[in-house]
PDB file of C-alpha atoms in Angstrom:
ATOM      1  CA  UNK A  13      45.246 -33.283  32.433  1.00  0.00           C
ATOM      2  CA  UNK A  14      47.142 -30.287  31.722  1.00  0.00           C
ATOM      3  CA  UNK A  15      44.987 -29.715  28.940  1.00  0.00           C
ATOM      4  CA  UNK A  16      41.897 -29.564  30.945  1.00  0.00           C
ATOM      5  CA  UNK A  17      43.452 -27.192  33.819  1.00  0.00           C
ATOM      6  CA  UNK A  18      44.281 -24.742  30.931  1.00  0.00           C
ATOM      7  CA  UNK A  19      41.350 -24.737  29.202  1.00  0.00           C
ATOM      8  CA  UNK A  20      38.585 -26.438  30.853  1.00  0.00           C
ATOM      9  CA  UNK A  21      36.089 -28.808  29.356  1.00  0.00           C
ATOM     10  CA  UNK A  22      33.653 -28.167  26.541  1.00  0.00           C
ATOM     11  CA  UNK A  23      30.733 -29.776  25.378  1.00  0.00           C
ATOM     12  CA  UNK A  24      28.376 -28.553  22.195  1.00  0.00           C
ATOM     13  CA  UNK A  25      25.399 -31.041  21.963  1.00  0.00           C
ATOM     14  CA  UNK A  26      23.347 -30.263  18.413  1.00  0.00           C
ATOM     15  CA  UNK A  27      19.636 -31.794  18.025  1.00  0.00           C
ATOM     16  CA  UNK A  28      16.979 -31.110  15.278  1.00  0.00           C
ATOM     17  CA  UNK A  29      16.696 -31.738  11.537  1.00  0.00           C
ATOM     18  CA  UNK A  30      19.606 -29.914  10.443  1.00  0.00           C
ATOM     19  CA  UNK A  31      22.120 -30.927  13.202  1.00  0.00           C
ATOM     20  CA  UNK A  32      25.309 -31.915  10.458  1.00  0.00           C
ATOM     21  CA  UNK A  33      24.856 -28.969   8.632  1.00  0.00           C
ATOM     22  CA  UNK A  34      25.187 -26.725  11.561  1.00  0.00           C
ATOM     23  CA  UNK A  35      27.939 -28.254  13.357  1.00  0.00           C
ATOM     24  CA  UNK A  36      30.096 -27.568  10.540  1.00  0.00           C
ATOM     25  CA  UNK A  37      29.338 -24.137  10.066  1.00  0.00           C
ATOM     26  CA  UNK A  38      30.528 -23.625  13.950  1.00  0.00           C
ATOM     27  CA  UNK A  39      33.467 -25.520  13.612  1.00  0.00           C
ATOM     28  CA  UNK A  40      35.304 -24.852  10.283  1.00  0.00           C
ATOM     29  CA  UNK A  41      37.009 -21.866  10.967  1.00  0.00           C
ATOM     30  CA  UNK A  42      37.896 -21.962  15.257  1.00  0.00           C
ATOM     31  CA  UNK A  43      39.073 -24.644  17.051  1.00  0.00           C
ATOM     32  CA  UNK A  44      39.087 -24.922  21.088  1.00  0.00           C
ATOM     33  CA  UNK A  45      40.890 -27.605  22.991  1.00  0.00           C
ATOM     34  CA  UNK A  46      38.790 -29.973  24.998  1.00  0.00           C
ATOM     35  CA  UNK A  47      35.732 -29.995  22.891  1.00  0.00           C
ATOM     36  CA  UNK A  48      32.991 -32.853  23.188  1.00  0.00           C
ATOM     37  CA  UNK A  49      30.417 -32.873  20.234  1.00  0.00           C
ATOM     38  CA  UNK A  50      27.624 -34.879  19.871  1.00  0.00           C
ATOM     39  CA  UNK A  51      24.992 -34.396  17.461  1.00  0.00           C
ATOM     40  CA  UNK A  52      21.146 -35.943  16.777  1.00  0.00           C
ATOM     41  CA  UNK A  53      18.375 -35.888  14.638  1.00  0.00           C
ATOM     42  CA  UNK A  54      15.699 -36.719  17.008  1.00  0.00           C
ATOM     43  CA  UNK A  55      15.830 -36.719  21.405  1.00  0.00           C
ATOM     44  CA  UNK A  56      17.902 -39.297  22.493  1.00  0.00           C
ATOM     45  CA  UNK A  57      19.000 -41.067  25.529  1.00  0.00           C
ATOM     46  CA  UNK A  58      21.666 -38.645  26.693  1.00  0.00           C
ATOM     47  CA  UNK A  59      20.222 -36.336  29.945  1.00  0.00           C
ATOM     48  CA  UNK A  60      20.861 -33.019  27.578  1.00  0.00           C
ATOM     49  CA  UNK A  61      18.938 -34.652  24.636  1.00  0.00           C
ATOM     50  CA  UNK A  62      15.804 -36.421  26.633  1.00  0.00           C
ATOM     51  CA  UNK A  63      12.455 -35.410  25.813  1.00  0.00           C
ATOM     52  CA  UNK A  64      13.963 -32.767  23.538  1.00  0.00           C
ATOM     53  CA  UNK A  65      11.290 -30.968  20.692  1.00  0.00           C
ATOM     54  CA  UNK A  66      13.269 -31.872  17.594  1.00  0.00           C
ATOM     55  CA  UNK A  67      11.120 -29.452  15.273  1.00  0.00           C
ATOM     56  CA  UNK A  68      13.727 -27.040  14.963  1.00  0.00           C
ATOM     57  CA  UNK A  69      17.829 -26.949  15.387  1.00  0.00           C
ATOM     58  CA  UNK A  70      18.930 -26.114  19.040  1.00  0.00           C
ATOM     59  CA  UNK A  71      22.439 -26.170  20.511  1.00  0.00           C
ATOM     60  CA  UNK A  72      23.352 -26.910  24.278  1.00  0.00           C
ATOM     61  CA  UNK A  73      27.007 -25.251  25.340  1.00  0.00           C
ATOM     62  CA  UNK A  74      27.905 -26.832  28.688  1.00  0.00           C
ATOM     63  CA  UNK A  75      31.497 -25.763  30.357  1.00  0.00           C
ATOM     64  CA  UNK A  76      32.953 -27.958  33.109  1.00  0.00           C
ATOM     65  CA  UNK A  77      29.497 -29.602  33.640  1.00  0.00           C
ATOM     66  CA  UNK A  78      27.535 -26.496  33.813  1.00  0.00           C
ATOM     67  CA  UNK A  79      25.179 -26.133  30.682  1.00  0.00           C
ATOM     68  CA  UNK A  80      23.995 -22.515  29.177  1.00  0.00           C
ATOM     69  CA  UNK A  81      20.444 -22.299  28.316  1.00  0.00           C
ATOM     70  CA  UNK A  82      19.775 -23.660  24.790  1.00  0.00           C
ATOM     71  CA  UNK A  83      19.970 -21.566  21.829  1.00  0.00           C
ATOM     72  CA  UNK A  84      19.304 -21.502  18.156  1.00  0.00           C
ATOM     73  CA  UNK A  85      21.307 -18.538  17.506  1.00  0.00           C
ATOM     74  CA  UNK A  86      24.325 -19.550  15.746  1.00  0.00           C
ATOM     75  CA  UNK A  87      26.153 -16.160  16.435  1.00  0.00           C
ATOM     76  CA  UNK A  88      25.361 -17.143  20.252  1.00  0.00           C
ATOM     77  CA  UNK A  89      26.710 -20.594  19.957  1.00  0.00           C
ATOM     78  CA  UNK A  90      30.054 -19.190  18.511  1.00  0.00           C
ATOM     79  CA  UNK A  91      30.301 -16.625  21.353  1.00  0.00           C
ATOM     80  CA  UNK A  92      29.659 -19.066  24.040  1.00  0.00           C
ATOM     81  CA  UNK A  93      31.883 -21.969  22.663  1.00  0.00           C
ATOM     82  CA  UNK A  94      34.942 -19.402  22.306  1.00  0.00           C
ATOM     83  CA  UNK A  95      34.796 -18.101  25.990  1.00  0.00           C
TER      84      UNK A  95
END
């Protein structure tokens, strides 16, 4: 789509105890087009979220299929969402 050839494809995958409190706090005040979230408690079945250590909050930011390293730095999360 048109949409995606602008502004490419995002995805922000949350997992650990606190996942829905810290999506929120990244999203309430920006907004980027073409944004995939998904969000867990504990590892899941999804590739980015297999065999995951759940002990503490981590975020995955993936662009076009290619995934930074994780992070539990929110300040890096908004940096590397808004590129």
């Amino acid at each position: 789509t048109a949409l995606g050839l602008t502004f490419g494809h995002k995805e922000v995958v949350v997992i650990g105890p606190s996942a829905e409190i810290e999506l929120p706090t990244l999203t309430e005040r920006s907004y980027v087009p073409n944004t995939l979230f998904s969000l867990s408690h504990t590892s899941g079945q999804l590739p980015l979220s297999l065999n995951r250590s759940v002990d503490q909050t981590t975020f995955f930011i993936c662009e076009n299929g290619k995934c930074n390293l994780p992070t539990r730095d929110v300040h890096v999360v908004k940096e590397l969402w808004k590129k």
